[in-house]
Each structure stands twice: as C-alpha cells, then as structure tokens.
PDB file of C-alpha atoms in Angstrom:
ATOM      1  CA  UNK E   1     110.666 102.798 127.873  1.00 50.00           C
ATOM      2  CA  UNK E   2     112.091 106.159 128.890  1.00 63.00           C
ATOM      3  CA  UNK E   3     115.830 106.134 129.470  1.00 63.00           C
ATOM      4  CA  UNK E   4     116.510 102.814 127.745  1.00 60.00           C
ATOM      5  CA  UNK E   5     117.056 104.112 124.175  1.00 56.00           C
ATOM      6  CA  UNK E   6     114.745 101.650 122.439  1.00 54.00           C
ATOM      7  CA  UNK E   7     111.088 101.109 121.716  1.00 52.00           C
ATOM      8  CA  UNK E   8     109.376  97.869 122.631  1.00 51.00           C
ATOM      9  CA  UNK E   9     107.405  96.085 119.934  1.00 53.00           C
ATOM     10  CA  UNK E  10     106.344  92.514 119.295  1.00 52.00           C
ATOM     11  CA  UNK E  11     107.252  92.102 115.643  1.00 57.00           C
ATOM     12  CA  UNK E  12     110.835  90.793 115.861  1.00 58.00           C
ATOM     13  CA  UNK E  13     110.005  87.484 114.204  1.00 63.00           C
ATOM     14  CA  UNK E  14     111.957  88.175 110.998  1.00 70.00           C
ATOM     15  CA  UNK E  15     115.337  87.733 112.650  1.00 75.00           C
ATOM     16  CA  UNK E  16     117.357  84.700 111.548  1.00 78.00           C
ATOM     17  CA  UNK E  17     119.876  82.631 113.469  1.00 84.00           C
ATOM     18  CA  UNK E  18     122.077  82.073 110.398  1.00 89.00           C
ATOM     19  CA  UNK E  19     124.995  84.508 110.927  1.00 89.00           C
ATOM     20  CA  UNK E  20     125.337  84.956 107.133  1.00 89.00           C
ATOM     21  CA  UNK E  21     121.743  86.189 106.718  1.00 82.00           C
ATOM     22  CA  UNK E  22     121.250  90.002 106.418  1.00 76.00           C
ATOM     23  CA  UNK E  23     118.741  89.869 109.311  1.00 74.00           C
ATOM     24  CA  UNK E  24     120.825  87.665 111.586  1.00 80.00           C
ATOM     25  CA  UNK E  25     120.200  88.095 115.282  1.00 79.00           C
ATOM     26  CA  UNK E  26     123.086  90.238 116.523  1.00 81.00           C
ATOM     27  CA  UNK E  27     123.722  93.555 118.298  1.00 82.00           C
ATOM     28  CA  UNK E  28     122.763  96.659 116.340  1.00 75.00           C
ATOM     29  CA  UNK E  29     120.575  94.747 113.879  1.00 69.00           C
ATOM     30  CA  UNK E  30     116.949  95.447 113.115  1.00 63.00           C
ATOM     31  CA  UNK E  31     114.534  92.974 111.540  1.00 63.00           C
ATOM     32  CA  UNK E  32     112.912  93.622 108.197  1.00 62.00           C
ATOM     33  CA  UNK E  33     109.910  95.186 109.855  1.00 64.00           C
ATOM     34  CA  UNK E  34     106.431  95.502 108.386  1.00 67.00           C
ATOM     35  CA  UNK E  35     104.457  97.407 111.030  1.00 69.00           C
ATOM     36  CA  UNK E  36     105.031 100.792 109.480  1.00 73.00           C
ATOM     37  CA  UNK E  37     102.394 103.477 109.053  1.00 83.00           C
ATOM     38  CA  UNK E  38     103.903 106.506 107.366  1.00 89.00           C
ATOM     39  CA  UNK E  39     103.907 110.243 107.759  1.00 92.00           C
ATOM     40  CA  UNK E  40     105.752 112.630 105.453  1.00 93.00           C
ATOM     41  CA  UNK E  41     106.706 116.212 106.245  1.00 92.00           C
ATOM     42  CA  UNK E  42     107.511 118.999 103.805  1.00 92.00           C
ATOM     43  CA  UNK E  43     109.348 122.044 105.138  1.00 92.00           C
ATOM     44  CA  UNK E  44     108.633 120.801 108.664  1.00 90.00           C
ATOM     45  CA  UNK E  45     104.863 120.594 108.144  1.00 92.00           C
ATOM     46  CA  UNK E  46     102.567 117.628 107.581  1.00 93.00           C
ATOM     47  CA  UNK E  47     102.403 116.683 103.900  1.00 96.00           C
ATOM     48  CA  UNK E  48     100.869 113.208 104.035  1.00 97.00           C
ATOM     49  CA  UNK E  49      99.749 110.436 106.293  1.00 95.00           C
ATOM     50  CA  UNK E  50      99.776 107.107 104.473  1.00 94.00           C
ATOM     51  CA  UNK E  51     100.100 103.386 104.713  1.00 90.00           C
ATOM     52  CA  UNK E  52     100.307 100.311 102.540  1.00 90.00           C
ATOM     53  CA  UNK E  53      99.366  97.078 104.300  1.00 87.00           C
ATOM     54  CA  UNK E  54     100.631  93.762 103.028  1.00 82.00           C
ATOM     55  CA  UNK E  55     103.595  92.066 104.700  1.00 78.00           C
ATOM     56  CA  UNK E  56     106.810  92.371 102.714  1.00 78.00           C
ATOM     57  CA  UNK E  57     105.038  94.777 100.335  1.00 85.00           C
ATOM     58  CA  UNK E  58     104.637  97.427 103.044  1.00 85.00           C
ATOM     59  CA  UNK E  59     108.022  99.157 102.835  1.00 84.00           C
ATOM     60  CA  UNK E  60     108.133  98.673  99.058  1.00 87.00           C
ATOM     61  CA  UNK E  61     104.616 100.090  98.740  1.00 90.00           C
ATOM     62  CA  UNK E  62     105.440 103.073 100.930  1.00 92.00           C
ATOM     63  CA  UNK E  63     108.351 104.008  98.673  1.00 92.00           C
ATOM     64  CA  UNK E  64     106.224 103.594  95.540  1.00 94.00           C
ATOM     65  CA  UNK E  65     103.438 105.729  97.007  1.00 95.00           C
ATOM     66  CA  UNK E  66     105.865 108.485  98.012  1.00 95.00           C
ATOM     67  CA  UNK E  67     107.531 108.453  94.582  1.00 96.00           C
ATOM     68  CA  UNK E  68     104.101 108.809  92.980  1.00 97.00           C
ATOM     69  CA  UNK E  69     103.090 111.667  95.304  1.00 97.00           C
ATOM     70  CA  UNK E  70     106.365 113.608  95.323  1.00 96.00           C
ATOM     71  CA  UNK E  71     108.252 112.847  92.114  1.00 96.00           C
ATOM     72  CA  UNK E  72     105.261 112.301  89.814  1.00 97.00           C
ATOM     73  CA  UNK E  73     103.084 114.895  91.602  1.00 97.00           C
ATOM     74  CA  UNK E  74     100.059 112.577  91.663  1.00 98.00           C
ATOM     75  CA  UNK E  75      97.008 113.137  93.828  1.00 97.00           C
ATOM     76  CA  UNK E  76      96.413 110.451  96.502  1.00 97.00           C
ATOM     77  CA  UNK E  77      93.903 108.395  94.501  1.00 97.00           C
ATOM     78  CA  UNK E  78      96.061 108.316  91.365  1.00 97.00           C
ATOM     79  CA  UNK E  79      99.133 107.419  93.453  1.00 97.00           C
ATOM     80  CA  UNK E  80      97.234 104.451  94.898  1.00 96.00           C
ATOM     81  CA  UNK E  81      95.717 103.327  91.573  1.00 94.00           C
ATOM     82  CA  UNK E  82      99.058 103.257  89.734  1.00 94.00           C
ATOM     83  CA  UNK E  83     100.343  99.712  88.999  1.00 93.00           C
ATOM     84  CA  UNK E  84     102.858  98.392  91.518  1.00 92.00           C
ATOM     85  CA  UNK E  85     105.659  95.893  91.610  1.00 91.00           C
ATOM     86  CA  UNK E  86     106.665  93.662  94.502  1.00 89.00           C
ATOM     87  CA  UNK E  87     109.887  91.826  95.304  1.00 86.00           C
ATOM     88  CA  UNK E  88     108.175  88.668  96.523  1.00 78.00           C
ATOM     89  CA  UNK E  89     110.175  87.712  99.580  1.00 68.00           C
ATOM     90  CA  UNK E  90     111.661  91.133 100.261  1.00 62.00           C
ATOM     91  CA  UNK E  91     115.203  90.105  99.325  1.00 66.00           C
ATOM     92  CA  UNK E  92     117.467  91.065  96.436  1.00 66.00           C
ATOM     93  CA  UNK E  93     117.121  87.527  95.017  1.00 72.00           C
ATOM     94  CA  UNK E  94     113.324  87.519  95.020  1.00 77.00           C
ATOM     95  CA  UNK E  95     111.027  87.270  92.018  1.00 87.00           C
ATOM     96  CA  UNK E  96     109.730  90.707  91.005  1.00 90.00           C
ATOM     97  CA  UNK E  97     106.002  90.572  90.315  1.00 89.00           C
ATOM     98  CA  UNK E  98     104.337  93.331  88.295  1.00 91.00           C
ATOM     99  CA  UNK E  99     100.718  94.350  88.039  1.00 89.00           C
ATOM    100  CA  UNK E 100      99.232  94.892  84.606  1.00 87.00           C
ATOM    101  CA  UNK E 101     100.212  98.279  83.237  1.00 88.00           C
ATOM    102  CA  UNK E 102     103.979  97.989  82.803  1.00 90.00           C
ATOM    103  CA  UNK E 103     105.237  97.967  79.222  1.00 91.00           C
ATOM    104  CA  UNK E 104     106.811  94.883  77.643  1.00 91.00           C
ATOM    105  CA  UNK E 105     109.868  97.008  76.910  1.00 94.00           C
ATOM    106  CA  UNK E 106     110.330  97.855  80.601  1.00 92.00           C
ATOM    107  CA  UNK E 107     109.939  94.222  81.671  1.00 92.00           C
ATOM    108  CA  UNK E 108     112.389  92.973  79.025  1.00 93.00           C
ATOM    109  CA  UNK E 109     114.988  95.552  80.086  1.00 92.00           C
ATOM    110  CA  UNK E 110     114.659  94.432  83.700  1.00 90.00           C
ATOM    111  CA  UNK E 111     115.078  90.792  82.640  1.00 91.00           C
ATOM    112  CA  UNK E 112     118.234  91.740  80.709  1.00 92.00           C
ATOM    113  CA  UNK E 113     119.553  93.233  83.965  1.00 91.00           C
ATOM    114  CA  UNK E 114     119.100  89.838  85.623  1.00 88.00           C
ATOM    115  CA  UNK E 115     115.789  90.307  87.441  1.00 88.00           C
ATOM    116  CA  UNK E 116     113.429  87.331  87.719  1.00 89.00           C
ATOM    117  CA  UNK E 117     110.104  88.666  86.434  1.00 90.00           C
ATOM    118  CA  UNK E 118     106.465  87.645  86.841  1.00 85.00           C
ATOM    119  CA  UNK E 119     104.299  90.041  84.859  1.00 82.00           C
ATOM    120  CA  UNK E 120     100.702  90.948  84.202  1.00 76.00           C
ATOM    121  CA  UNK E 121      99.019  90.140  87.508  1.00 74.00           C
ATOM    122  CA  UNK E 122      95.494  91.467  87.164  1.00 68.00           C
ATOM    123  CA  UNK E 123      92.848  89.528  89.099  1.00 60.00           C
ATOM    124  CA  UNK E 124      91.690  91.000  92.408  1.00 59.00           C
ATOM    125  CA  UNK E 125      92.852  87.922  94.348  1.00 59.00           C
ATOM    126  CA  UNK E 126      96.320  87.909  92.790  1.00 71.00           C
ATOM    127  CA  UNK E 127      96.618  91.669  93.274  1.00 73.00           C
ATOM    128  CA  UNK E 128      96.473  91.223  97.045  1.00 79.00           C
ATOM    129  CA  UNK E 129     100.239  90.606  96.816  1.00 83.00           C
ATOM    130  CA  UNK E 130     100.621  94.364  96.232  1.00 88.00           C
ATOM    131  CA  UNK E 131      98.919  95.264  99.476  1.00 87.00           C
ATOM    132  CA  UNK E 132      96.388  98.009  99.863  1.00 90.00           C
ATOM    133  CA  UNK E 133      96.769 101.517 101.075  1.00 93.00           C
ATOM    134  CA  UNK E 134      95.236 104.777 102.042  1.00 95.00           C
ATOM    135  CA  UNK E 135      96.634 108.299 101.791  1.00 96.00           C
ATOM    136  CA  UNK E 136      95.620 111.694 103.132  1.00 96.00           C
ATOM    137  CA  UNK E 137      97.613 114.703 101.954  1.00 97.00           C
ATOM    138  CA  UNK E 138      97.456 118.225 103.375  1.00 96.00           C
ATOM    139  CA  UNK E 139      97.961 121.373 101.359  1.00 94.00           C
ATOM    140  CA  UNK E 140     100.369 123.492 103.388  1.00 91.00           C
ATOM    141  CA  UNK E 141      98.940 126.826 102.167  1.00 92.00           C
ATOM    142  CA  UNK E 142      95.206 126.115 102.450  1.00 94.00           C
ATOM    143  CA  UNK E 143      95.064 123.244 104.945  1.00 92.00           C
ATOM    144  CA  UNK E 144      92.816 121.345 102.519  1.00 94.00           C
ATOM    145  CA  UNK E 145      92.934 117.576 102.989  1.00 95.00           C
ATOM    146  CA  UNK E 146      92.800 115.222 100.014  1.00 96.00           C
ATOM    147  CA  UNK E 147      92.321 111.485 100.475  1.00 96.00           C
ATOM    148  CA  UNK E 148      92.506 108.292  98.488  1.00 96.00           C
ATOM    149  CA  UNK E 149      91.699 104.654  99.159  1.00 95.00           C
ATOM    150  CA  UNK E 150      93.132 101.667  97.333  1.00 92.00           C
ATOM    151  CA  UNK E 151      91.041  99.923  94.672  1.00 87.00           C
ATOM    152  CA  UNK E 152      92.778  96.642  95.610  1.00 86.00           C
ATOM    153  CA  UNK E 153      90.621  96.393  98.737  1.00 84.00           C
ATOM    154  CA  UNK E 154      87.425  97.646 100.237  1.00 83.00           C
ATOM    155  CA  UNK E 155      87.481 101.172 101.565  1.00 84.00           C
ATOM    156  CA  UNK E 156      86.890 104.750 100.522  1.00 88.00           C
ATOM    157  CA  UNK E 157      88.040 108.269 101.177  1.00 88.00           C
ATOM    158  CA  UNK E 158      85.192 110.135 102.837  1.00 86.00           C
ATOM    159  CA  UNK E 159      84.855 113.652 104.213  1.00 80.00           C
ATOM    160  CA  UNK E 160      82.283 114.951 106.648  1.00 77.00           C
TER     161      UNK E 160
END
C-alpha cells in the first residue's frame, strides 16, 4: 500500500520460527520466495521477459536462464533446452540434481568439492524437478521479439 514501504503478498509461508534458520521470522528478513516472474533490462531497455516455474527451482532456474542468454549468448529456445541443475531444498546443504547432459568430469569435480550429487535425470516425470519456463527477448535495435517455450512441459512460442 502507498506510504507503507512494503508490498503485500500471500507467500510468506517459508519463514521459520527457529532463530538459527536463515529464514527465521524476524525484522528485516524476507522468505525464500518463489513467486517471481522476471524481466531483464539492457541499457535501460527491455531485453527479456522470462520465468521458470517450479518451487525452489524458480530462482535457480532464473539465474541459469539469464546466464544462458547473457553469458553464453543463447537464443531463448536454446537457453531453455540446456540441461539444468537444482539444489533440491534450496539450501546450501541440499542434494544437487543434474539433468542428463553434464559430463562425468564436471560431476566428479563437484563431488570432490563436497557437493552431494544426483546425476543423469532424464525422464519427463523426473525432469519436472527442474521446472519449466518461457522466454521472450527483444532486440533493442529492431524491436524483433524472439520466444522460446520449455520442452519440459506443454507449451509453445507462437507469433501472430
């Protein structure tokens, strides 16, 4: 509400009463929130509108999609199709699950670093852990829109 300095929402259920928990209920804290559609700007102009549904995967998926779009310069469909990883419960101690497509070498290096790994998830049902997303990018010079829709779910990018 105007003048109160906060936005009302109904997704505060991830707070904990244990004062030692990172999301303990206390002043100035925010819950690990998963209602998060995304919009990215480049030089102050719209670059992409995107989202990755899927509980604790949402913020992780958003970062992975942006890395694919920006750092790896992928188009929206390729960014969505690229194998993902998910920290199962959203905490630093969670099991990291990987879709098929990561090399054995990469997974072994991560295990050496102390990560708990579950690798090679490939069936459509099991892949639901990685969420599903959609992306629309906008070329700043031409205004051309380019869309992609996740193969992990039903949907498609369609122009008219």
